[in-house]
Amino acid sequence: MAIVPVAKVTLYGTADQKHVVLDGLQELGCLHLLDLNDSRDHQSQSSPCSPDAAQALKYLRACPIHRRAVKDNSEFQLDDVVGQVLSIQQQRQQLQAELDELKQAIATLFPWGDFQLPSKDELGGLRFWFYAVPHYKLSSLESLTDDWQVVAREHRFAYVVVISDTKPMDMPVPQTQLDERPLSELQDRLETVETELEELHWQRVRLTRWIDPLSRMLGLAEDLVARERAAGRTFDDPRMFAVRGWAPQSQREQIASFARSHDLGLTIEIPTAEDSPPTLLSNRGLAAGGENAVTFYTTPAYRAYDPSGIVFFSFSVFFAMIMADAGYAMLLAFFLLLFWRRFGRSENIRRMRTLFVAIAVASVAYGIAVGSYFGFSPPAGSVLARMHVIDATNTTLMMQISIAIGVVHLAIANLALAWSRRWSPMMLASFGWVAALFGGLALGFGKSGTQPEQPLIQFGSWMLGIGIASVLLFSSERPLTTFSFKEHGKRLIDGVVSLTGVSRAFGDVLSYLRLFALGLASAQLAGTFNDLTYKASCCVGIGSLLAVVAVVFGHGLNFILAIMSGVVHGLRLNCIEFFSWSLPDEGYAFEPFNKKAT
């Protein structure tokens, strides 16, 4: 896990070489271009392909069934294919909306039966008014002066028709609005719409054979726009041009070979303190899954460090502690296996799949450690009972574990910041925060018991004092070599300002208590639903149905809430608490000038 070192590359050539060189650099695909024409007004280039083409491609790719790609693209007509795809999409949207309306109308009309409403002239101005009246309110209709009739009954409602020239007053329920078309006509139209939707679906499937040429054409259009944009960033005069960008230092030989093959001048410079290079992350293995979680929130500065590996492990642990149930974790692992192939369709998703595996493994392991299986404890004397080593019901213990994890996590953040500040006196301030965090933890643990632990209290006091002193003396960016009382006074003021971070450190450590609180809430909900299931199962008949509902709905809801809490709060502890201590500066991503069309 590392940030790739880059170098500033500048290529010089004659003016007539410019477009050939830019095309070659785009093929090479390793340069993040810099703008050498800051004073020039650039106009954003639009793609030669309309946005409709991109929309059509997205719609075809989302089709659940794909036909085999066509090798001979001579029959491919962009406008014709895009027009057909968008027409199908529009028709499907309209038919789907009509389908939903028909299903709703049929469901509302079905209890009343299949009939055709007469016109007003046939009834001499009288009208039919329809009401679904609960059985216990039927007695209130006896006071009606208008004629009414119950035409159908169900276990909850009586379906009442009132005949009147005006809307009846004092009805116990609102009027039921029915479609004017007969039930048989609605059902016939429903079948027609479903047939048309099926036909449109297979038309869409047939058009998926053009995904590759459509994708390539869009890629070519994006490449053309990128080249035009790159051409606007070069330095030009009547006889020569220059192009500059950042490139990975590992690509230096390839760039030098490219310059020789095109007879170009080349300079390669290592970044200086005044430069602000882009950040290119390169992770393989386990850390690759954490990279997506990091870049979802921020991009580390070039001179910082890559937190992908730390986030990978810490997020897995935090998620496991919030879920806090081996049964839910096994269910999560089951869904992961069920969608394993779907999670392997692209490189980014495969990287995330590694993170999902780590989350599942950590959640199962922690669930076994706390001895919770869908809210139940393992049988006494069993193997699982012997693996139950953490008492999640011990509030004091769980709070201590959560706070200790918070201290360790923030200490790692400060050690990472110290690495970023290596060879700078400010590195000692980061070490000071580490000492202060562990000192405060030892002091708190020493005083929290029924009997004060004097060695722990003494150790914590010394560590806390050393840490605060280090933060006070070394938090300033002002140079230590300046022999001036005024400058050293300013350094102390900077240190005092930095010490205001003590309250932030205290609040951030306490923020990790959410690991204990959310895990306890998940366990309590699981236990509550188990109790409801047991009580419902004691009743004969309907009780069994209620027990099934309590199990499926209750544990399903708790499972979803556990996943949501694990994702939201697991990311929050990494991206807010951890990053605020370890990544004070934000960078920008490395964007290679490369070709999209393949």
Coordinates of C-alpha atoms in Angstrom, one line a residue:
M1 CA 0.0 0.0 0.0
A2 CA 1.7 3.1 -1.2
I3 CA 1.4 6.3 -3.1
V4 CA 3.1 6.0 -6.4
P5 CA 6.1 8.3 -6.7
V6 CA 5.7 10.6 -9.8
A7 CA 8.1 12.9 -11.8
K8 CA 7.4 16.0 -13.8
V9 CA 7.9 15.2 -17.5
T10 CA 8.3 17.8 -20.2
L11 CA 8.5 16.9 -23.9
Y12 CA 9.6 19.3 -26.6
G13 CA 9.1 18.9 -30.4
T14 CA 8.5 20.8 -33.6
A15 CA 5.1 22.3 -34.3
D16 CA 4.2 19.8 -37.0
Q17 CA 4.8 16.9 -34.6
K18 CA 2.2 18.1 -32.0
H19 CA -0.8 16.0 -33.0
V20 CA 1.2 12.8 -33.6
V21 CA 2.9 13.2 -30.3
L22 CA -0.4 13.8 -28.4
D23 CA -1.9 10.8 -30.1
G24 CA 1.1 8.7 -29.0
L25 CA 1.0 10.0 -25.4
Q26 CA -2.7 9.1 -25.3
E27 CA -1.9 5.6 -26.4
L28 CA 0.9 5.4 -23.8
G29 CA -1.6 6.5 -21.1
C30 CA 0.7 7.3 -18.3
L31 CA 0.7 11.1 -18.2
H32 CA -1.3 13.5 -16.0
L33 CA -1.3 16.6 -18.1
L34 CA -0.5 20.1 -16.8
D35 CA -1.7 23.3 -18.4
L36 CA 1.1 25.4 -19.9
N37 CA -1.4 28.0 -21.0
D38 CA -2.8 29.4 -17.8
S39 CA -3.6 32.7 -19.5
R40 CA -5.6 31.2 -22.3
D41 CA -9.4 31.0 -22.0
H42 CA -10.4 27.4 -22.5
Q43 CA -13.8 26.4 -23.7
S44 CA -15.1 23.0 -22.6
Q45 CA -15.2 20.6 -25.5
S46 CA -18.4 18.6 -25.9
S47 CA -18.5 15.1 -27.2
P48 CA -19.2 14.6 -30.9
C49 CA -21.7 11.9 -29.9
S50 CA -24.9 13.2 -28.3
P51 CA -25.8 12.5 -24.7
D52 CA -28.5 10.2 -26.2
A53 CA -25.8 7.7 -27.3
A54 CA -24.5 7.5 -23.7
Q55 CA -28.0 7.0 -22.4
A56 CA -28.7 4.3 -25.0
L57 CA -25.5 2.5 -24.1
K58 CA -26.3 2.6 -20.4
Y59 CA -29.8 1.2 -21.0
L60 CA -28.5 -1.6 -23.2
R61 CA -25.8 -2.6 -20.6
A62 CA -28.5 -2.7 -17.9
C63 CA -30.4 -5.3 -19.9
P64 CA -30.4 -8.6 -17.9
I65 CA -29.8 -10.7 -21.1
H66 CA -27.1 -9.9 -23.7
R67 CA -26.8 -11.3 -27.2
R68 CA -23.4 -12.3 -28.6
A69 CA -21.5 -9.3 -30.0
V70 CA -21.5 -8.7 -33.7
K71 CA -18.1 -9.0 -35.3
D72 CA -19.0 -7.4 -38.6
N73 CA -19.9 -3.8 -37.8
S74 CA -20.6 -2.7 -41.3
E75 CA -24.4 -2.7 -40.7
F76 CA -24.0 -0.6 -37.5
Q77 CA -25.7 2.8 -37.9
L78 CA -25.3 4.9 -34.8
D79 CA -28.3 7.2 -35.1
D80 CA -30.6 4.3 -36.1
V81 CA -29.5 2.1 -33.1
V82 CA -29.7 5.0 -30.6
G83 CA -33.1 6.0 -31.9
Q84 CA -34.4 2.5 -31.5
V85 CA -33.0 2.0 -28.0
L86 CA -34.4 5.3 -26.7
S87 CA -37.8 4.6 -28.3
I88 CA -37.9 1.3 -26.6
Q89 CA -37.0 2.8 -23.3
Q90 CA -39.6 5.5 -23.6
Q91 CA -42.3 3.0 -24.6
R92 CA -41.4 0.7 -21.8
Q93 CA -41.6 3.5 -19.3
Q94 CA -45.1 4.5 -20.5
L95 CA -46.3 0.9 -20.6
Q96 CA -44.9 0.2 -17.2
A97 CA -46.7 3.2 -15.8
E98 CA -50.0 2.1 -17.4
L99 CA -49.4 -1.5 -16.1
D100 CA -49.1 -0.2 -12.5
E101 CA -52.3 1.8 -12.9
L102 CA -54.2 -1.1 -14.4
K103 CA -53.1 -3.4 -11.6
Q104 CA -54.2 -0.9 -9.0
A105 CA -57.6 -0.3 -10.8
I106 CA -58.2 -4.1 -11.1
A107 CA -57.4 -4.7 -7.4
T108 CA -59.8 -1.9 -6.4
L109 CA -62.6 -3.1 -8.8
F110 CA -62.3 -6.8 -8.3
P111 CA -64.5 -7.1 -5.1
W112 CA -67.3 -5.3 -6.9
G113 CA -67.4 -7.7 -9.9
D114 CA -67.5 -7.3 -13.7
F115 CA -70.0 -4.7 -14.7
Q116 CA -70.5 -1.7 -17.0
L117 CA -71.7 1.6 -15.4
P118 CA -74.8 2.9 -17.0
S119 CA -75.0 6.5 -18.3
K120 CA -76.7 9.3 -16.3
D121 CA -79.6 9.4 -18.8
E122 CA -80.4 5.7 -18.3
L123 CA -81.0 6.2 -14.5
G124 CA -82.8 9.5 -14.8
G125 CA -80.0 11.5 -13.1
L126 CA -79.2 8.9 -10.4
R127 CA -75.7 7.7 -9.9
F128 CA -73.9 4.8 -8.2
W129 CA -71.7 5.6 -5.2
F130 CA -69.3 2.9 -4.0
Y131 CA -68.0 2.4 -0.4
A132 CA -65.9 -0.3 1.3
V133 CA -67.4 -0.3 4.8
P134 CA -65.9 -2.2 7.7
H135 CA -68.4 -4.7 9.1
Y136 CA -68.5 -2.9 12.5
K137 CA -69.7 0.3 10.8
L138 CA -72.5 -1.2 8.8
S139 CA -75.1 -0.3 11.4
S140 CA -74.4 3.4 10.8
L141 CA -76.0 3.0 7.3
E142 CA -79.5 2.3 8.7
S143 CA -80.1 6.1 9.0
L144 CA -79.4 6.7 5.3
T145 CA -82.5 7.9 3.3
D146 CA -81.0 6.9 0.0
D147 CA -81.2 3.3 -1.4
W148 CA -78.2 1.2 -0.7
Q149 CA -77.2 -2.4 -1.1
V150 CA -74.4 -4.7 0.0
V151 CA -73.1 -6.4 -3.2
A152 CA -70.2 -8.3 -1.7
R153 CA -68.5 -9.2 1.6
E154 CA -65.0 -10.1 2.7
H155 CA -63.6 -10.9 6.1
R156 CA -63.1 -7.2 6.9
F157 CA -65.3 -5.1 4.5
A158 CA -68.8 -5.0 3.1
Y159 CA -68.9 -3.5 -0.3
V160 CA -71.9 -1.1 -0.4
V161 CA -73.5 0.6 -3.4
V162 CA -75.6 3.7 -2.8
I163 CA -78.0 5.0 -5.4
S164 CA -78.5 8.8 -5.3
D165 CA -78.5 11.9 -7.5
T166 CA -76.0 13.6 -5.1
K167 CA -73.1 12.3 -3.0
P168 CA -74.4 10.8 0.2
M169 CA -73.7 12.7 3.4
D170 CA -72.5 11.3 6.7
M171 CA -71.0 8.2 5.3
P172 CA -68.7 6.4 7.8
V173 CA -65.9 5.9 5.2
P174 CA -64.6 7.8 2.1
Q175 CA -65.9 7.1 -1.3
T176 CA -64.1 4.4 -3.3
Q177 CA -63.1 5.6 -6.8
L178 CA -63.6 2.9 -9.4
D179 CA -62.4 2.9 -13.0
E180 CA -65.2 3.5 -15.4
R181 CA -64.1 0.5 -17.6
P182 CA -65.5 -2.9 -16.8
L183 CA -63.2 -5.4 -15.0
S184 CA -63.0 -7.7 -18.1
E185 CA -61.9 -4.8 -20.2
L186 CA -59.2 -3.8 -17.7
Q187 CA -58.0 -7.4 -17.6
D188 CA -57.8 -7.6 -21.4
R189 CA -55.8 -4.4 -21.5
L190 CA -53.5 -5.7 -18.8
E191 CA -52.7 -8.8 -20.9
T192 CA -52.1 -6.6 -24.0
V193 CA -49.7 -4.3 -22.1
E194 CA -47.8 -7.3 -20.6
T195 CA -47.5 -8.7 -24.1
E196 CA -46.2 -5.4 -25.5
L197 CA -43.7 -5.1 -22.7
E198 CA -42.4 -8.6 -23.3
E199 CA -42.0 -7.8 -27.0
L200 CA -40.1 -4.6 -26.2
H201 CA -37.9 -6.5 -23.8
W202 CA -36.9 -8.9 -26.6
Q203 CA -36.3 -6.0 -29.0
R204 CA -34.0 -4.6 -26.4
V205 CA -32.2 -7.9 -26.1
R206 CA -31.7 -8.1 -29.8
L207 CA -30.1 -4.6 -29.8
T208 CA -27.6 -5.6 -27.1
R209 CA -25.5 -7.1 -29.9
W210 CA -24.5 -3.5 -30.8
I211 CA -23.1 -2.7 -27.3
D212 CA -19.4 -3.2 -28.4
P213 CA -19.5 -0.9 -31.5
L214 CA -21.6 1.7 -29.6
S215 CA -19.2 1.6 -26.7
R216 CA -16.2 1.9 -29.0
M217 CA -17.8 4.9 -30.8
L218 CA -18.4 6.7 -27.6
G219 CA -14.9 5.9 -26.5
L220 CA -13.5 7.3 -29.7
A221 CA -15.6 10.5 -29.2
E222 CA -14.2 10.9 -25.6
D223 CA -10.7 10.3 -26.9
L224 CA -11.1 13.0 -29.5
V225 CA -12.4 15.5 -26.9
A226 CA -9.5 14.6 -24.6
R227 CA -7.0 15.2 -27.4
E228 CA -8.5 18.6 -28.2
R229 CA -8.4 19.5 -24.6
A230 CA -4.7 18.3 -24.3
A231 CA -3.9 20.4 -27.4
G232 CA -5.1 23.4 -25.6
R233 CA -2.8 22.8 -22.7
T234 CA 0.5 22.7 -24.6
F235 CA 2.9 25.6 -25.0
D236 CA 3.0 26.6 -28.7
D237 CA 5.0 29.0 -30.8
P238 CA 5.3 29.0 -34.7
R239 CA 8.2 26.5 -34.7
M240 CA 7.8 24.2 -31.6
F241 CA 5.5 23.0 -28.9
A242 CA 6.0 21.6 -25.4
V243 CA 3.7 19.3 -23.3
R244 CA 4.2 18.7 -19.6
G245 CA 2.6 16.4 -17.1
W246 CA 3.2 14.1 -14.1
A247 CA 4.1 10.5 -14.7
P248 CA 4.9 7.5 -12.4
Q249 CA 8.7 7.3 -11.9
S250 CA 8.4 3.6 -12.9
Q251 CA 7.4 4.8 -16.4
R252 CA 10.5 6.9 -17.0
E253 CA 12.1 4.4 -19.4
Q254 CA 9.0 4.1 -21.4
I255 CA 8.7 7.8 -21.7
A256 CA 12.4 8.2 -22.6
S257 CA 11.9 5.5 -25.3
F258 CA 8.9 7.3 -26.7
A259 CA 10.9 10.6 -26.8
R260 CA 13.7 8.9 -28.7
S261 CA 11.4 7.3 -31.2
H262 CA 9.8 10.7 -32.0
D263 CA 13.0 12.7 -31.9
L264 CA 11.7 14.8 -29.0
G265 CA 13.5 16.8 -26.3
L266 CA 12.8 15.4 -22.8
T267 CA 13.3 16.7 -19.2
I268 CA 12.4 14.7 -16.1
E269 CA 12.3 16.4 -12.7
I270 CA 11.7 15.1 -9.2
P271 CA 8.9 17.0 -7.4
T272 CA 10.2 19.9 -5.2
A273 CA 8.6 21.3 -2.1
E274 CA 6.9 23.9 -4.2
D275 CA 5.2 21.3 -6.4
S276 CA 1.8 19.8 -5.7
P277 CA 1.7 16.5 -7.6
P278 CA -1.4 14.4 -8.1
T279 CA -2.0 11.3 -6.0
L280 CA -1.8 7.9 -7.7
L281 CA -2.7 5.0 -5.3
S282 CA -1.5 1.5 -6.2
N283 CA -2.8 -1.3 -4.0
R284 CA -2.9 -5.0 -4.5
G285 CA -4.2 -7.8 -2.4
L286 CA -6.2 -7.0 0.7
A287 CA -5.4 -3.3 0.8
A288 CA -7.0 -2.9 -2.7
G289 CA -10.5 -3.3 -1.1
G290 CA -9.7 -0.5 1.3
E291 CA -8.6 1.9 -1.5
N292 CA -12.2 2.3 -2.8
A293 CA -13.4 3.1 0.8
V294 CA -10.7 5.8 1.1
T295 CA -11.3 7.5 -2.3
F296 CA -15.0 7.4 -1.7
Y297 CA -14.4 10.1 0.9
T298 CA -11.1 11.8 0.1
T299 CA -7.9 11.6 -1.9
P300 CA -4.7 11.7 0.3
A301 CA -2.2 14.4 -0.5
Y302 CA 0.9 13.3 -2.5
R303 CA 3.2 13.7 0.5
A304 CA 0.9 12.0 3.0
Y305 CA 0.5 8.2 3.2
D306 CA -1.9 5.7 1.8
P307 CA -4.5 4.6 4.5
S308 CA -6.1 1.9 2.4
G309 CA -4.7 -1.0 4.3
I310 CA -5.5 0.5 7.7
V311 CA -9.1 1.3 6.6
F312 CA -9.5 -2.2 5.2
F313 CA -8.8 -3.9 8.6
S314 CA -10.4 -1.2 10.8
F315 CA -13.6 -1.0 8.8
S316 CA -14.0 -4.8 8.9
V317 CA -13.5 -4.8 12.7
F318 CA -15.9 -1.9 13.3
F319 CA -18.6 -3.5 11.1
A320 CA -18.2 -6.8 13.0
M321 CA -18.5 -5.1 16.4
I322 CA -21.7 -3.3 15.3
M323 CA -23.3 -6.4 13.8
A324 CA -22.2 -8.4 16.9
D325 CA -24.0 -11.6 15.9
A326 CA -22.6 -14.7 14.3
G327 CA -25.9 -15.8 12.8
Y328 CA -26.4 -12.5 11.0
A329 CA -22.7 -12.7 9.9
M330 CA -23.3 -16.2 8.4
L331 CA -26.4 -14.9 6.6
L332 CA -24.3 -12.1 5.2
A333 CA -21.6 -14.6 4.1
F334 CA -24.4 -16.6 2.4
F335 CA -25.6 -13.6 0.4
L336 CA -22.0 -12.9 -0.5
L337 CA -21.5 -16.4 -1.9
L338 CA -24.9 -16.1 -3.7
F339 CA -23.8 -13.0 -5.6
W340 CA -20.2 -13.9 -5.9
R341 CA -20.1 -14.0 -9.7
R342 CA -22.0 -10.7 -9.9
F343 CA -19.4 -9.1 -7.7
G344 CA -16.7 -10.1 -10.1
R345 CA -17.9 -8.3 -13.3
S346 CA -15.4 -5.4 -13.0
E347 CA -12.0 -4.7 -11.4
N348 CA -13.4 -2.2 -8.9
I349 CA -16.2 -4.6 -7.8
R350 CA -13.7 -7.4 -7.4
R351 CA -11.6 -5.2 -5.2
M352 CA -14.7 -4.4 -3.1
R353 CA -15.5 -8.1 -3.0
T354 CA -12.2 -8.7 -1.1
L355 CA -13.4 -6.1 1.5
F356 CA -16.8 -7.9 1.7
V357 CA -15.1 -11.2 2.5
A358 CA -13.0 -9.6 5.2
I359 CA -16.2 -8.1 6.7
A360 CA -18.0 -11.4 6.7
V361 CA -15.0 -13.3 8.3
A362 CA -14.5 -10.6 11.0
S363 CA -18.2 -10.5 11.7
V364 CA -18.4 -14.3 12.1
A365 CA -15.3 -14.4 14.3
Y366 CA -16.6 -11.6 16.6
G367 CA -20.1 -13.0 16.7
I368 CA -18.6 -16.3 17.9
A369 CA -16.5 -14.5 20.5
V370 CA -19.5 -12.7 22.0
G371 CA -21.6 -15.9 21.7
S372 CA -24.6 -14.5 19.8
Y373 CA -26.5 -16.5 17.2
F374 CA -29.6 -14.7 16.0
G375 CA -29.9 -13.4 19.6
F376 CA -29.4 -16.9 21.2
S377 CA -26.5 -18.0 23.3
P378 CA -24.7 -21.3 22.6
P379 CA -25.6 -24.3 24.8
A380 CA -23.6 -24.6 28.0
G381 CA -20.6 -26.9 27.7
S382 CA -20.5 -26.9 23.9
V383 CA -17.6 -26.0 21.7
L384 CA -19.2 -22.7 20.8
A385 CA -19.7 -21.9 24.4
R386 CA -16.0 -22.4 25.1
M387 CA -15.3 -20.0 22.2
H388 CA -17.5 -17.4 23.9
V389 CA -14.7 -15.3 25.4
I390 CA -16.3 -11.8 25.4
D391 CA -19.3 -11.0 27.7
A392 CA -21.2 -8.5 25.6
T393 CA -23.7 -7.9 28.5
N394 CA -20.9 -6.5 30.7
T395 CA -21.4 -2.8 30.0
T396 CA -18.1 -1.8 31.8
L397 CA -16.0 -4.3 29.8
M398 CA -17.5 -3.4 26.5
M399 CA -17.1 0.4 27.1
Q400 CA -13.5 -0.2 28.0
I401 CA -12.9 -2.3 24.9
S402 CA -14.5 0.4 22.7
I403 CA -12.5 3.2 24.2
A404 CA -9.3 1.2 24.0
I405 CA -10.0 0.5 20.3
G406 CA -10.6 4.3 19.8
V407 CA -7.3 5.1 21.4
V408 CA -5.4 2.6 19.4
H409 CA -7.1 3.8 16.1
L410 CA -6.3 7.4 16.8
A411 CA -2.7 6.5 17.9
I412 CA -2.2 4.8 14.5
A413 CA -3.5 7.9 12.8
N414 CA -1.0 10.1 14.7
L415 CA 1.8 7.6 13.9
A416 CA 0.9 7.8 10.2
L417 CA 1.0 11.6 10.4
A418 CA 4.4 11.4 12.1
W419 CA 5.6 9.3 9.2
S420 CA 4.3 11.9 6.8
R421 CA 6.2 14.6 8.8
R422 CA 9.4 12.6 9.2
W423 CA 12.6 14.6 9.6
S424 CA 10.5 17.6 10.7
P425 CA 10.3 18.7 14.4
M426 CA 6.5 18.5 14.1
M427 CA 6.8 14.7 14.0
L428 CA 7.5 14.9 17.8
A429 CA 4.1 16.6 18.3
S430 CA 2.4 13.6 16.6
F431 CA 4.3 11.3 19.0
G432 CA 3.2 13.5 21.8
W433 CA -0.5 12.9 20.9
V434 CA 0.2 9.2 20.9
A435 CA 1.7 9.4 24.4
A436 CA -1.2 11.6 25.6
L437 CA -3.8 9.2 24.2
F438 CA -2.2 6.1 25.9
G439 CA -1.5 8.1 29.0
G440 CA -5.1 9.2 29.3
L441 CA -6.3 5.6 28.7
A442 CA -4.0 4.2 31.4
L443 CA -5.1 7.0 33.8
G444 CA -8.7 6.3 33.2
F445 CA -8.4 2.6 33.6
G446 CA -6.3 3.0 36.7
K447 CA -9.0 5.1 38.4
S448 CA -12.1 3.3 37.0
G449 CA -11.9 0.2 39.3
T450 CA -13.1 -0.2 42.8
Q451 CA -9.4 -0.1 43.9
P452 CA -7.1 2.6 42.3
E453 CA -4.2 1.0 40.4
Q454 CA -1.3 3.2 41.4
P455 CA 1.2 1.9 38.9
L456 CA -1.2 2.4 36.1
I457 CA -2.2 5.8 37.3
Q458 CA 1.5 6.8 37.7
F459 CA 2.4 5.5 34.2
G460 CA -0.6 7.3 32.7
S461 CA 0.3 10.6 34.4
W462 CA 3.8 10.5 33.1
M463 CA 2.8 9.6 29.6
L464 CA 0.1 12.3 29.6
G465 CA 2.5 14.9 30.8
I466 CA 5.2 14.0 28.3
G467 CA 2.6 14.0 25.5
I468 CA 1.2 17.4 26.4
A469 CA 4.7 18.9 26.7
S470 CA 5.6 17.5 23.2
V471 CA 2.5 18.9 21.7
L472 CA 3.2 22.3 23.3
L473 CA 6.8 22.5 22.2
F474 CA 6.7 21.0 18.7
S475 CA 3.3 21.8 17.1
S476 CA 4.6 25.0 15.4
E477 CA 5.8 25.1 11.8
R478 CA 8.2 27.9 12.7
P479 CA 11.9 26.8 12.4
L480 CA 13.7 25.8 15.6
T481 CA 17.0 27.2 14.4
T482 CA 15.9 30.8 14.7
F483 CA 17.5 32.2 17.9
S484 CA 14.9 34.8 18.7
F485 CA 12.8 35.1 21.9
K486 CA 10.0 36.5 19.8
E487 CA 10.0 33.6 17.4
H488 CA 10.1 31.1 20.3
G489 CA 7.3 32.9 22.0
K490 CA 5.2 32.5 18.8
R491 CA 6.1 28.8 18.8
L492 CA 4.7 28.5 22.3
I493 CA 1.5 30.3 21.3
D494 CA 1.2 27.9 18.4
G495 CA 1.6 25.0 20.9
V496 CA -1.0 26.4 23.2
V497 CA -3.4 26.7 20.3
S498 CA -2.7 23.1 19.4
L499 CA -3.4 22.0 23.0
T500 CA -7.1 23.0 22.4
G501 CA -7.2 19.7 20.5
V502 CA -7.3 17.9 23.8
S503 CA -11.1 18.3 23.9
R504 CA -11.3 17.1 20.3
A505 CA -9.2 14.0 21.2
F506 CA -11.4 13.3 24.2
G507 CA -14.6 13.6 22.1
D508 CA -13.2 11.5 19.2
V509 CA -12.2 8.7 21.6
L510 CA -15.7 8.7 23.2
S511 CA -17.2 8.6 19.7
Y512 CA -15.9 5.0 19.5
L513 CA -18.5 4.1 22.1
R514 CA -20.9 3.8 19.2
L515 CA -19.3 0.4 18.6
F516 CA -20.6 -0.9 21.9
A517 CA -23.9 1.0 21.8
L518 CA -24.9 -0.2 18.3
G519 CA -23.8 -3.7 19.0
L520 CA -25.8 -3.8 22.2
A521 CA -28.8 -2.4 20.4
S522 CA -28.6 -5.1 17.7
A523 CA -28.3 -7.8 20.4
Q524 CA -31.3 -6.4 22.4
L525 CA -33.5 -6.2 19.3
A526 CA -32.7 -9.8 18.4
G527 CA -33.5 -10.9 21.9
T528 CA -36.8 -8.9 21.9
F529 CA -37.9 -10.5 18.6
N530 CA -37.0 -14.0 20.0
D531 CA -39.2 -13.3 23.0
L532 CA -42.1 -12.2 20.8
T533 CA -41.7 -15.3 18.7
Y534 CA -41.8 -17.5 21.8
K535 CA -44.9 -15.8 23.3
A536 CA -46.7 -15.9 19.9
S537 CA -45.9 -19.6 19.4
C538 CA -47.7 -20.4 22.7
C539 CA -51.0 -19.6 21.1
V540 CA -52.6 -22.3 19.0
G541 CA -53.5 -21.5 15.4
I542 CA -52.9 -17.8 14.6
G543 CA -50.0 -17.8 17.1
S544 CA -47.8 -19.9 14.8
L545 CA -48.4 -17.5 11.9
L546 CA -47.5 -14.5 14.2
A547 CA -44.4 -16.4 15.3
V548 CA -43.2 -16.8 11.7
V549 CA -43.9 -13.1 11.1
A550 CA -42.0 -12.1 14.1
V551 CA -39.0 -14.2 13.1
V552 CA -38.9 -13.2 9.4
F553 CA -39.9 -9.5 9.8
G554 CA -38.1 -8.9 13.1
H555 CA -34.8 -10.5 12.3
G556 CA -34.9 -9.3 8.7
L557 CA -35.4 -5.7 9.9
N558 CA -32.6 -6.1 12.5
F559 CA -30.3 -7.6 9.9
I560 CA -30.8 -4.7 7.5
L561 CA -30.4 -2.1 10.4
A562 CA -27.1 -3.9 11.4
I563 CA -25.7 -3.7 7.9
M564 CA -26.7 0.0 7.5
S565 CA -25.2 0.9 10.9
G566 CA -22.1 -1.0 10.2
V567 CA -21.5 0.7 6.9
V568 CA -22.5 4.2 8.0
H569 CA -20.7 4.3 11.4
G570 CA -17.8 2.1 10.3
L571 CA -17.0 4.6 7.5
R572 CA -17.7 7.5 9.8
L573 CA -15.1 6.4 12.4
N574 CA -12.5 6.0 9.6
C575 CA -13.3 9.0 7.4
I576 CA -14.0 11.6 10.1
E577 CA -12.3 10.6 13.3
F578 CA -9.3 8.8 11.8
F579 CA -8.7 11.0 8.7
S580 CA -9.0 14.2 10.7
W581 CA -5.9 13.2 12.7
S582 CA -3.9 11.5 10.0
L583 CA -4.7 13.4 6.8
P584 CA -4.8 17.1 7.5
D585 CA -4.3 17.9 3.8
E586 CA -6.4 16.7 0.9
G587 CA -4.9 16.0 -2.5
Y588 CA -6.3 15.4 -6.0
A589 CA -6.4 12.2 -8.0
F590 CA -4.0 11.3 -10.8
E591 CA -6.0 11.4 -14.1
P592 CA -4.1 9.7 -16.9
F593 CA -4.3 11.1 -20.4
N594 CA -5.3 7.8 -22.1
K595 CA -7.6 6.2 -24.6
K596 CA -11.0 5.0 -23.6
A597 CA -11.8 3.2 -26.9
T598 CA -10.3 -0.3 -27.1

